[in-house]
Amino acid sequence: MSRKRVVIAGLGDVGLLTAIRLSRHVDVVGISVKPALVSGQELGLRLSRPSDWVRDYWIPFDRFRRLDGVRTVQAELTGVDLATRKVLARGPDGAPVVERYDALVIATGVSNGFWRRPTLQSAAEISAELYAAHDRLAAAKSVIVIGGGAAAVSSAVNLATTWPDKRIDLYFPGQRPLLEYHSRTWNRIEQRLNKLGVRIHPGHRAVIPTGFTGEEITSAPVDWSTGQPPASAEAVLWAIGRVRPNTGWLPQEILDDDGFVRVKPDLRVPGHHGVFAVGDVAATDPLRSSARNRGDALVAHNIRARFAGRKLRSFSPPSRRWGSVLGSQPDGMEVFFPTGHAFRFPAWAVEHLVMPWIVRWGMYRGVRPNYPLKQLADNDVG
C-alpha cells in the first residue's frame, strides 16, 4: 500500500516543525513562498543585528536534516479543491502547481508589517529587504516605536542596546504593554528599558495614516487619537499588531468572521475530512496559541492517529503567553513563565547549549552548518 501524502501549506516556524515531525512517517510536500525558513520571530534582533538574526532565523530548507525526505515547493498558494483534495498554487515563473493530498495542514500564518508577508521572494530579495530596514534605522538619530506587543517592546530594547546613542521612544495605547503576558514580565522588561534610556509613553493611541499598510518605516510626525501633541523622529517603526491571516486562497466556508481558519479542539477543520490548521492562522483561542505551545507536535500526532484509526488529542491553550520576549541579548536570554517569573540563560549557555542542542537538535532534529550570507543570496540557496 502506498504511503499517505501530507501537504503542508506554509513552511514558516510551525509548518516547518510539523513537516519535520511527519517526515519519517508519511510522504510530505511543503509549499512555501520563500526558499528557506524566514522566521517571523525576533523583530528587534532582525532590525538591530541582522547577521545574528540570519544565523538562527533564516535557514535554507536543505540545511534541515529531517527535511531530506520532504519535497519543498516554492510557490504562491492560489486555491484548494476540498472535494478532490488538491492544493493549487503558482510558481515563481507563473506556472501552475497542483498537489494532491491525503491530509492537508494549513499553516500559512499571518501578515504583520514588512517583516511578515506572504510574497514570493528569492534569497537575494530577502537579503536586500532585511538590510534595507536595518540601514534605515542605523542611519536615524531618533526612532519612535509604536505598539504594545512583544514585537514593539523587543524592538525598543534591541535598538537601544545596539545603538545606545540614539533617542528611542516607545509609545503604546494602554497603561502597560504586553497585556497577553503576566504583569511581572512587563515590570522586569520596564526596568531594562529604563536602564537603556528608552523613553516610555503609555496611553498613546496612534492615528493610522490614510492608505498606510504598516509595511514601511516612516518619518512623518505621528498624530495621536488620545489627544497628545504629535511626536516626531527620523524613523518610525510601526509594530501595532494589525495581523491579517494569510487565507485569501481558502474558501470562505472554513473561515471565521475575521478570516482565520475555524478548527475543532483537535485542530481539524470542521466538515472537511483530513484538513487541519495550526499556528497563527488557526482560530484555536483569542491568542491563537497553537503557534507557540507545541501545536506542531499535536497536529502531527493527530494526522498519524487519523491514518491509523486511533483517537485524536485536543489542544489546551494557555491563559497567558510566555517564553522569550527580547530574544538573545549580550548578557544572555531570559525566558518568562506564565507566572511572569523569569529564568535567564547566560550568554555562554545560549551560544553553546540553547541554540546548538535545544533548538537545532532538540526542535529541528539536526541543522547542517551555516552558509555565508553572501553565498546564500548570490546562489539563491533553497
Tab-separated table of C-alpha atoms in Angstrom:
chain	number	residue	atom	x	y	z
A	1	MET	CA	0.000	0.000	0.000
A	2	SER	CA	1.370	3.439	-0.934
A	3	ARG	CA	2.336	5.857	1.781
A	4	LYS	CA	-0.043	8.633	2.686
A	5	ARG	CA	0.752	12.095	1.392
A	6	VAL	CA	0.505	15.181	3.596
A	7	VAL	CA	0.672	18.637	2.054
A	8	ILE	CA	1.755	21.390	4.429
A	9	ALA	CA	0.676	24.794	3.171
A	10	GLY	CA	3.187	27.205	4.658
A	11	LEU	CA	6.692	26.413	5.891
A	12	GLY	CA	7.135	29.105	8.489
A	13	ASP	CA	8.025	28.291	12.080
A	14	VAL	CA	5.081	25.970	12.786
A	15	GLY	CA	4.704	24.449	9.319
A	16	LEU	CA	8.380	23.560	9.232
A	17	LEU	CA	8.264	21.837	12.623
A	18	THR	CA	5.166	19.912	11.538
A	19	ALA	CA	6.973	18.724	8.401
A	20	ILE	CA	9.952	17.617	10.484
A	21	ARG	CA	7.728	15.603	12.828
A	22	LEU	CA	5.935	13.872	9.940
A	23	SER	CA	8.864	13.341	7.578
A	24	ARG	CA	9.720	9.796	8.661
A	25	HIS	CA	6.146	8.531	8.725
A	26	VAL	CA	4.412	9.830	5.588
A	27	ASP	CA	5.270	11.498	2.298
A	28	VAL	CA	5.398	15.234	2.953
A	29	VAL	CA	5.137	18.071	0.457
A	30	GLY	CA	5.769	21.551	1.844
A	31	ILE	CA	4.705	24.664	-0.062
A	32	SER	CA	6.362	27.970	0.797
A	33	VAL	CA	6.673	31.400	-0.801
A	34	LYS	CA	10.255	31.557	0.489
A	35	PRO	CA	13.239	29.355	-0.420
A	36	ALA	CA	14.041	28.938	3.287
A	37	LEU	CA	12.681	29.248	6.774
A	38	VAL	CA	12.325	33.021	7.158
A	39	SER	CA	11.024	33.277	10.679
A	40	GLY	CA	8.583	35.923	11.832
A	41	GLN	CA	10.203	35.847	15.269
A	42	GLU	CA	12.553	38.314	16.950
A	43	LEU	CA	11.830	41.517	15.058
A	44	GLY	CA	14.091	43.510	17.358
A	45	LEU	CA	17.069	41.274	16.671
A	46	ARG	CA	16.293	41.250	12.941
A	47	LEU	CA	16.373	45.050	12.783
A	48	SER	CA	19.316	45.733	15.067
A	49	ARG	CA	21.659	42.778	14.462
A	50	PRO	CA	20.580	41.206	11.158
A	51	SER	CA	23.652	38.964	10.785
A	52	ASP	CA	22.910	37.390	14.193
A	53	TRP	CA	19.248	37.009	13.226
A	54	VAL	CA	20.166	35.338	9.916
A	55	ARG	CA	22.222	32.716	11.738
A	56	ASP	CA	19.240	31.393	13.695
A	57	TYR	CA	16.080	32.545	11.902
A	58	TRP	CA	16.811	32.429	8.161
A	59	ILE	CA	17.728	28.847	7.344
A	60	PRO	CA	17.587	27.259	3.851
A	61	PHE	CA	15.435	24.147	3.775
A	62	ASP	CA	18.289	21.907	2.623
A	63	ARG	CA	20.111	22.545	5.901
A	64	PHE	CA	17.419	20.707	7.902
A	65	ARG	CA	18.377	17.042	8.074
A	66	ARG	CA	14.803	15.890	8.698
A	67	LEU	CA	13.640	17.612	5.518
A	68	ASP	CA	15.834	15.407	3.318
A	69	GLY	CA	12.812	13.256	2.512
A	70	VAL	CA	10.427	16.201	2.221
A	71	ARG	CA	9.677	17.730	-1.172
A	72	THR	CA	9.638	21.514	-0.832
A	73	VAL	CA	7.905	23.613	-3.480
A	74	GLN	CA	8.359	27.361	-3.739
A	75	ALA	CA	5.031	28.705	-4.885
A	76	GLU	CA	2.246	31.123	-4.019
A	77	LEU	CA	-0.954	29.410	-2.891
A	78	THR	CA	-3.946	30.284	-5.071
A	79	GLY	CA	-6.692	27.864	-4.023
A	80	VAL	CA	-7.745	24.459	-2.775
A	81	ASP	CA	-10.252	21.928	-4.086
A	82	LEU	CA	-11.515	20.321	-0.907
A	83	ALA	CA	-13.693	17.826	-2.790
A	84	THR	CA	-10.875	16.352	-4.886
A	85	ARG	CA	-8.166	17.032	-2.271
A	86	LYS	CA	-5.899	19.213	-4.342
A	87	VAL	CA	-3.940	22.314	-3.418
A	88	LEU	CA	-3.443	24.883	-6.172
A	89	ALA	CA	-0.507	27.279	-6.402
A	90	ARG	CA	1.589	29.351	-8.789
A	91	GLY	CA	5.360	29.041	-9.093
A	92	PRO	CA	7.867	31.921	-9.355
A	93	ASP	CA	7.728	31.583	-13.160
A	94	GLY	CA	3.936	31.785	-13.152
A	95	ALA	CA	3.458	28.107	-13.930
A	96	PRO	CA	0.515	26.401	-12.185
A	97	VAL	CA	1.248	23.945	-9.376
A	98	VAL	CA	-1.184	21.208	-8.309
A	99	GLU	CA	-0.507	18.964	-5.301
A	100	ARG	CA	-2.742	16.082	-4.265
A	101	TYR	CA	-3.087	15.245	-0.573
A	102	ASP	CA	-4.469	12.660	1.818
A	103	ALA	CA	-4.188	15.197	4.628
A	104	LEU	CA	-3.724	18.954	4.408
A	105	VAL	CA	-2.137	21.148	7.078
A	106	ILE	CA	-2.946	24.854	6.751
A	107	ALA	CA	-0.040	26.700	8.368
A	108	THR	CA	0.135	29.909	6.328
A	109	GLY	CA	0.313	32.211	9.345
A	110	VAL	CA	-0.449	35.911	9.280
A	111	SER	CA	0.877	39.086	7.679
A	112	ASN	CA	2.161	41.781	10.009
A	113	GLY	CA	4.215	44.739	8.827
A	114	PHE	CA	7.127	44.471	6.419
A	115	TRP	CA	8.664	41.505	8.224
A	116	ARG	CA	5.832	39.004	7.756
A	117	ARG	CA	4.355	38.972	4.261
A	118	PRO	CA	3.220	36.056	2.051
A	119	THR	CA	5.132	37.252	-1.004
A	120	LEU	CA	7.267	35.157	-3.331
A	121	GLN	CA	10.890	36.152	-2.775
A	122	SER	CA	14.320	34.911	-3.756
A	123	ALA	CA	17.143	34.799	-1.236
A	124	ALA	CA	18.646	37.917	-2.818
A	125	GLU	CA	15.357	39.797	-2.382
A	126	ILE	CA	15.051	38.684	1.244
A	127	SER	CA	18.595	39.869	1.929
A	128	ALA	CA	18.009	43.243	0.294
A	129	GLU	CA	14.832	43.831	2.282
A	130	LEU	CA	16.465	42.716	5.529
A	131	TYR	CA	19.422	45.078	5.268
A	132	ALA	CA	17.411	47.979	3.889
A	133	ALA	CA	15.361	48.106	7.100
A	134	HIS	CA	18.489	47.752	9.237
A	135	ASP	CA	20.319	50.502	7.354
A	136	ARG	CA	17.298	52.801	7.576
A	137	LEU	CA	17.257	52.532	11.369
A	138	ALA	CA	21.045	52.628	11.693
A	139	ALA	CA	21.117	55.994	9.930
A	140	ALA	CA	18.404	57.546	12.106
A	141	LYS	CA	19.409	59.559	15.177
A	142	SER	CA	15.957	59.144	16.710
A	143	VAL	CA	13.426	56.322	16.486
A	144	ILE	CA	9.804	56.037	17.561
A	145	VAL	CA	8.498	52.518	18.160
A	146	ILE	CA	4.706	52.230	18.200
A	147	GLY	CA	2.953	49.205	19.658
A	148	GLY	CA	2.150	47.349	22.836
A	149	GLY	CA	3.082	43.802	21.869
A	150	ALA	CA	6.246	41.761	22.085
A	151	ALA	CA	7.479	42.906	18.659
A	152	ALA	CA	7.391	46.569	19.695
A	153	VAL	CA	8.908	46.056	23.144
A	154	SER	CA	11.639	43.785	21.791
A	155	SER	CA	12.429	46.283	19.048
A	156	ALA	CA	12.808	49.134	21.542
A	157	VAL	CA	15.151	47.097	23.749
A	158	ASN	CA	17.265	45.754	20.894
A	159	LEU	CA	17.574	49.090	19.107
A	160	ALA	CA	18.640	50.813	22.315
A	161	THR	CA	21.113	48.033	23.121
A	162	THR	CA	22.734	48.137	19.684
A	163	TRP	CA	22.708	51.939	19.342
A	164	PRO	CA	22.879	53.449	22.852
A	165	ASP	CA	23.347	56.977	21.464
A	166	LYS	CA	20.013	57.000	19.625
A	167	ARG	CA	16.915	58.564	21.108
A	168	ILE	CA	14.376	55.749	21.360
A	169	ASP	CA	10.742	56.358	22.328
A	170	LEU	CA	8.205	53.577	22.908
A	171	TYR	CA	4.528	54.516	22.571
A	172	PHE	CA	1.595	52.207	23.340
A	173	PRO	CA	-2.145	52.731	23.887
A	174	GLY	CA	-2.710	51.111	27.296
A	175	GLN	CA	-1.277	51.695	30.740
A	176	ARG	CA	1.236	48.953	30.053
A	177	PRO	CA	2.259	46.858	27.042
A	178	LEU	CA	2.470	43.045	26.889
A	179	LEU	CA	-1.111	42.611	28.078
A	180	GLU	CA	-1.056	38.968	26.990
A	181	TYR	CA	1.778	38.301	29.453
A	182	HIS	CA	1.786	38.374	33.250
A	183	SER	CA	2.350	41.842	34.699
A	184	ARG	CA	5.630	40.656	36.242
A	185	THR	CA	7.002	40.168	32.729
A	186	TRP	CA	6.451	43.813	31.856
A	187	ASN	CA	7.765	45.013	35.221
A	188	ARG	CA	11.077	43.279	34.586
A	189	ILE	CA	11.406	44.471	30.998
A	190	GLU	CA	10.448	48.013	32.004
A	191	GLN	CA	13.477	48.090	34.296
A	192	ARG	CA	15.710	47.169	31.367
A	193	LEU	CA	14.143	49.849	29.161
A	194	ASN	CA	14.748	52.450	31.847
A	195	LYS	CA	18.390	51.428	32.211
A	196	LEU	CA	18.812	51.704	28.442
A	197	GLY	CA	17.354	55.198	28.428
A	198	VAL	CA	14.278	54.343	26.362
A	199	ARG	CA	11.509	56.867	26.959
A	200	ILE	CA	8.195	55.132	27.689
A	201	HIS	CA	4.867	56.736	26.742
A	202	PRO	CA	1.704	54.907	27.897
A	203	GLY	CA	-1.770	55.986	26.866
A	204	HIS	CA	-0.872	56.978	23.296
A	205	ARG	CA	-3.011	55.563	20.508
A	206	ALA	CA	-1.614	56.404	17.094
A	207	VAL	CA	-3.704	57.676	14.199
A	208	ILE	CA	-3.005	55.362	11.265
A	209	PRO	CA	-2.182	57.464	8.180
A	210	THR	CA	-4.618	57.106	5.299
A	211	GLY	CA	-3.592	54.302	2.997
A	212	PHE	CA	-0.777	53.159	5.293
A	213	THR	CA	-0.390	49.366	5.377
A	214	GLY	CA	2.301	49.130	8.044
A	215	GLU	CA	4.789	47.724	5.542
A	216	GLU	CA	7.345	50.505	5.751
A	217	ILE	CA	9.379	52.574	8.194
A	218	THR	CA	8.086	56.153	8.048
A	219	SER	CA	9.405	59.580	9.038
A	220	ALA	CA	6.305	61.803	9.147
A	221	PRO	CA	5.092	63.104	12.543
A	222	VAL	CA	2.760	60.738	14.392
A	223	ASP	CA	-0.656	62.012	15.495
A	224	TRP	CA	-2.487	60.565	18.488
A	225	SER	CA	-6.228	59.967	18.794
A	226	THR	CA	-5.788	60.179	22.580
A	227	GLY	CA	-5.182	63.943	22.481
A	228	GLN	CA	-1.429	64.338	22.916
A	229	PRO	CA	0.581	66.607	20.605
A	230	PRO	CA	2.220	64.957	17.570
A	231	ALA	CA	5.558	63.180	18.038
A	232	SER	CA	8.444	63.182	15.579
A	233	ALA	CA	11.557	61.130	14.913
A	234	GLU	CA	13.793	60.408	11.949
A	235	ALA	CA	12.378	56.877	11.772
A	236	VAL	CA	9.036	55.492	12.940
A	237	LEU	CA	8.642	51.750	13.382
A	238	TRP	CA	5.017	50.613	13.374
A	239	ALA	CA	4.641	47.354	15.310
A	240	ILE	CA	0.973	47.751	16.074
A	241	GLY	CA	-0.145	44.163	15.665
A	242	ARG	CA	-2.518	44.626	12.728
A	243	VAL	CA	-2.247	40.981	11.785
A	244	ARG	CA	-4.060	39.705	8.711
A	245	PRO	CA	-4.478	35.956	8.225
A	246	ASN	CA	-2.944	34.600	5.031
A	247	THR	CA	-6.146	32.878	3.980
A	248	GLY	CA	-7.071	34.617	0.736
A	249	TRP	CA	-6.545	31.315	-1.094
A	250	LEU	CA	-9.080	29.456	1.064
A	251	PRO	CA	-12.882	29.194	0.681
A	252	GLN	CA	-14.900	31.431	2.980
A	253	GLU	CA	-16.824	28.455	4.363
A	254	ILE	CA	-13.907	27.319	6.516
A	255	LEU	CA	-13.052	30.788	7.876
A	256	ASP	CA	-14.412	32.728	10.827
A	257	ASP	CA	-15.578	36.333	10.614
A	258	ASP	CA	-12.001	37.620	10.958
A	259	GLY	CA	-10.625	35.372	8.228
A	260	PHE	CA	-8.899	32.810	10.460
A	261	VAL	CA	-9.406	29.081	9.917
A	262	ARG	CA	-12.056	27.544	12.160
A	263	VAL	CA	-10.830	24.432	13.946
A	264	LYS	CA	-12.047	21.849	16.421
A	265	PRO	CA	-10.080	21.236	19.644
A	266	ASP	CA	-8.111	18.522	17.813
A	267	LEU	CA	-7.147	21.128	15.148
A	268	ARG	CA	-9.304	19.571	12.417
A	269	VAL	CA	-11.274	21.908	10.170
A	270	PRO	CA	-14.984	21.173	10.766
A	271	GLY	CA	-16.736	19.373	7.951
A	272	HIS	CA	-13.625	18.539	5.947
A	273	HIS	CA	-12.069	15.139	6.442
A	274	GLY	CA	-8.291	15.245	6.667
A	275	VAL	CA	-7.891	19.032	6.769
A	276	PHE	CA	-6.091	20.566	9.755
A	277	ALA	CA	-4.911	24.062	10.680
A	278	VAL	CA	-2.204	25.109	13.129
A	279	GLY	CA	-0.315	28.221	14.153
A	280	ASP	CA	-1.313	31.872	13.939
A	281	VAL	CA	-3.760	31.141	11.123
A	282	ALA	CA	-5.850	28.745	13.258
A	283	ALA	CA	-8.678	30.164	15.372
A	284	THR	CA	-7.949	27.970	18.397
A	285	ASP	CA	-8.335	30.698	21.047
A	286	PRO	CA	-8.021	34.502	21.304
A	287	LEU	CA	-4.210	34.220	21.463
A	288	ARG	CA	-4.089	31.676	18.583
A	289	SER	CA	-1.600	29.928	20.796
A	290	SER	CA	-1.097	26.717	18.820
A	291	ALA	CA	1.672	28.751	17.153
A	292	ARG	CA	3.779	28.549	20.298
A	293	ASN	CA	2.644	25.697	22.500
A	294	ARG	CA	3.631	22.518	20.669
A	295	GLY	CA	0.776	22.814	18.221
A	296	ASP	CA	3.068	21.278	15.607
A	297	ALA	CA	3.526	18.164	17.757
A	298	LEU	CA	-0.218	17.848	18.301
A	299	VAL	CA	-1.209	18.215	14.659
A	300	ALA	CA	1.494	15.755	13.563
A	301	HIS	CA	0.287	13.240	16.157
A	302	ASN	CA	-3.342	13.669	15.134
A	303	ILE	CA	-2.609	13.190	11.436
A	304	ARG	CA	-0.805	9.930	12.157
A	305	ALA	CA	-3.586	8.901	14.556
A	306	ARG	CA	-6.232	9.592	11.929
A	307	PHE	CA	-4.402	7.483	9.342
A	308	ALA	CA	-4.106	4.652	11.885
A	309	GLY	CA	-7.689	4.916	13.160
A	310	ARG	CA	-6.602	5.977	16.651
A	311	LYS	CA	-8.110	8.596	18.939
A	312	LEU	CA	-7.077	12.194	18.354
A	313	ARG	CA	-5.856	14.519	21.099
A	314	SER	CA	-7.144	18.018	21.886
A	315	PHE	CA	-5.227	21.259	22.156
A	316	SER	CA	-5.358	23.037	25.523
A	317	PRO	CA	-4.479	26.720	25.114
A	318	PRO	CA	-2.702	28.517	27.962
A	319	SER	CA	-4.298	31.576	29.539
A	320	ARG	CA	-1.182	33.741	29.043
A	321	ARG	CA	1.674	33.981	26.626
A	322	TRP	CA	5.116	33.028	27.825
A	323	GLY	CA	8.632	32.434	26.540
A	324	SER	CA	11.414	34.748	25.447
A	325	VAL	CA	10.260	38.297	24.728
A	326	LEU	CA	13.538	40.046	23.948
A	327	GLY	CA	15.489	37.213	22.327
A	328	SER	CA	19.190	36.714	22.858
A	329	GLN	CA	20.931	39.682	24.476
A	330	PRO	CA	24.630	40.367	25.148
A	331	ASP	CA	24.120	39.169	28.734
A	332	GLY	CA	22.095	36.077	27.781
A	333	MET	CA	18.438	35.213	27.253
A	334	GLU	CA	15.519	35.461	29.653
A	335	VAL	CA	12.617	33.028	29.302
A	336	PHE	CA	9.432	34.091	31.055
A	337	PHE	CA	6.998	31.591	32.558
A	338	PRO	CA	3.206	32.098	32.525
A	339	THR	CA	3.544	33.372	36.127
A	340	GLY	CA	5.817	36.178	34.921
A	341	HIS	CA	8.872	34.778	36.666
A	342	ALA	CA	11.974	34.544	34.509
A	343	PHE	CA	14.857	32.133	34.044
A	344	ARG	CA	17.988	33.584	32.482
A	345	PHE	CA	20.372	31.577	30.344
A	346	PRO	CA	23.821	33.213	30.441
A	347	ALA	CA	25.340	34.176	27.099
A	348	TRP	CA	27.684	31.181	27.008
A	349	ALA	CA	24.742	28.821	27.554
A	350	VAL	CA	22.749	30.419	24.736
A	351	GLU	CA	25.667	30.004	22.339
A	352	HIS	CA	26.825	26.533	23.382
A	353	LEU	CA	23.676	24.889	24.798
A	354	VAL	CA	20.376	26.548	23.878
A	355	MET	CA	20.888	27.168	20.167
A	356	PRO	CA	23.005	24.147	19.127
A	357	TRP	CA	21.398	21.494	21.323
A	358	ILE	CA	17.930	22.589	22.440
A	359	VAL	CA	16.971	24.357	19.195
A	360	ARG	CA	18.988	22.862	16.313
A	361	TRP	CA	18.962	19.271	17.574
A	362	GLY	CA	16.039	19.190	20.005
A	363	MET	CA	13.485	21.151	17.977
A	364	TYR	CA	14.772	20.812	14.422
A	365	ARG	CA	16.336	17.329	14.738
A	366	GLY	CA	19.605	18.490	13.207
A	367	VAL	CA	20.712	21.514	11.175
A	368	ARG	CA	23.710	21.414	8.866
A	369	PRO	CA	26.417	24.121	9.145
A	370	ASN	CA	25.550	27.624	8.067
A	371	TYR	CA	26.162	29.126	4.644
A	372	PRO	CA	27.856	32.523	4.443
A	373	LEU	CA	25.191	35.171	3.884
A	374	LYS	CA	26.768	36.376	0.623
A	375	GLN	CA	26.729	32.849	-0.806
A	376	LEU	CA	23.154	32.426	0.355
A	377	ALA	CA	21.987	35.496	-1.545
A	378	ASP	CA	24.175	35.032	-4.629
A	379	ASN	CA	23.256	31.396	-5.158
A	380	ASP	CA	19.605	31.721	-4.070
A	381	VAL	CA	20.069	28.655	-1.872
A	382	GLY	CA	16.942	26.610	-1.132
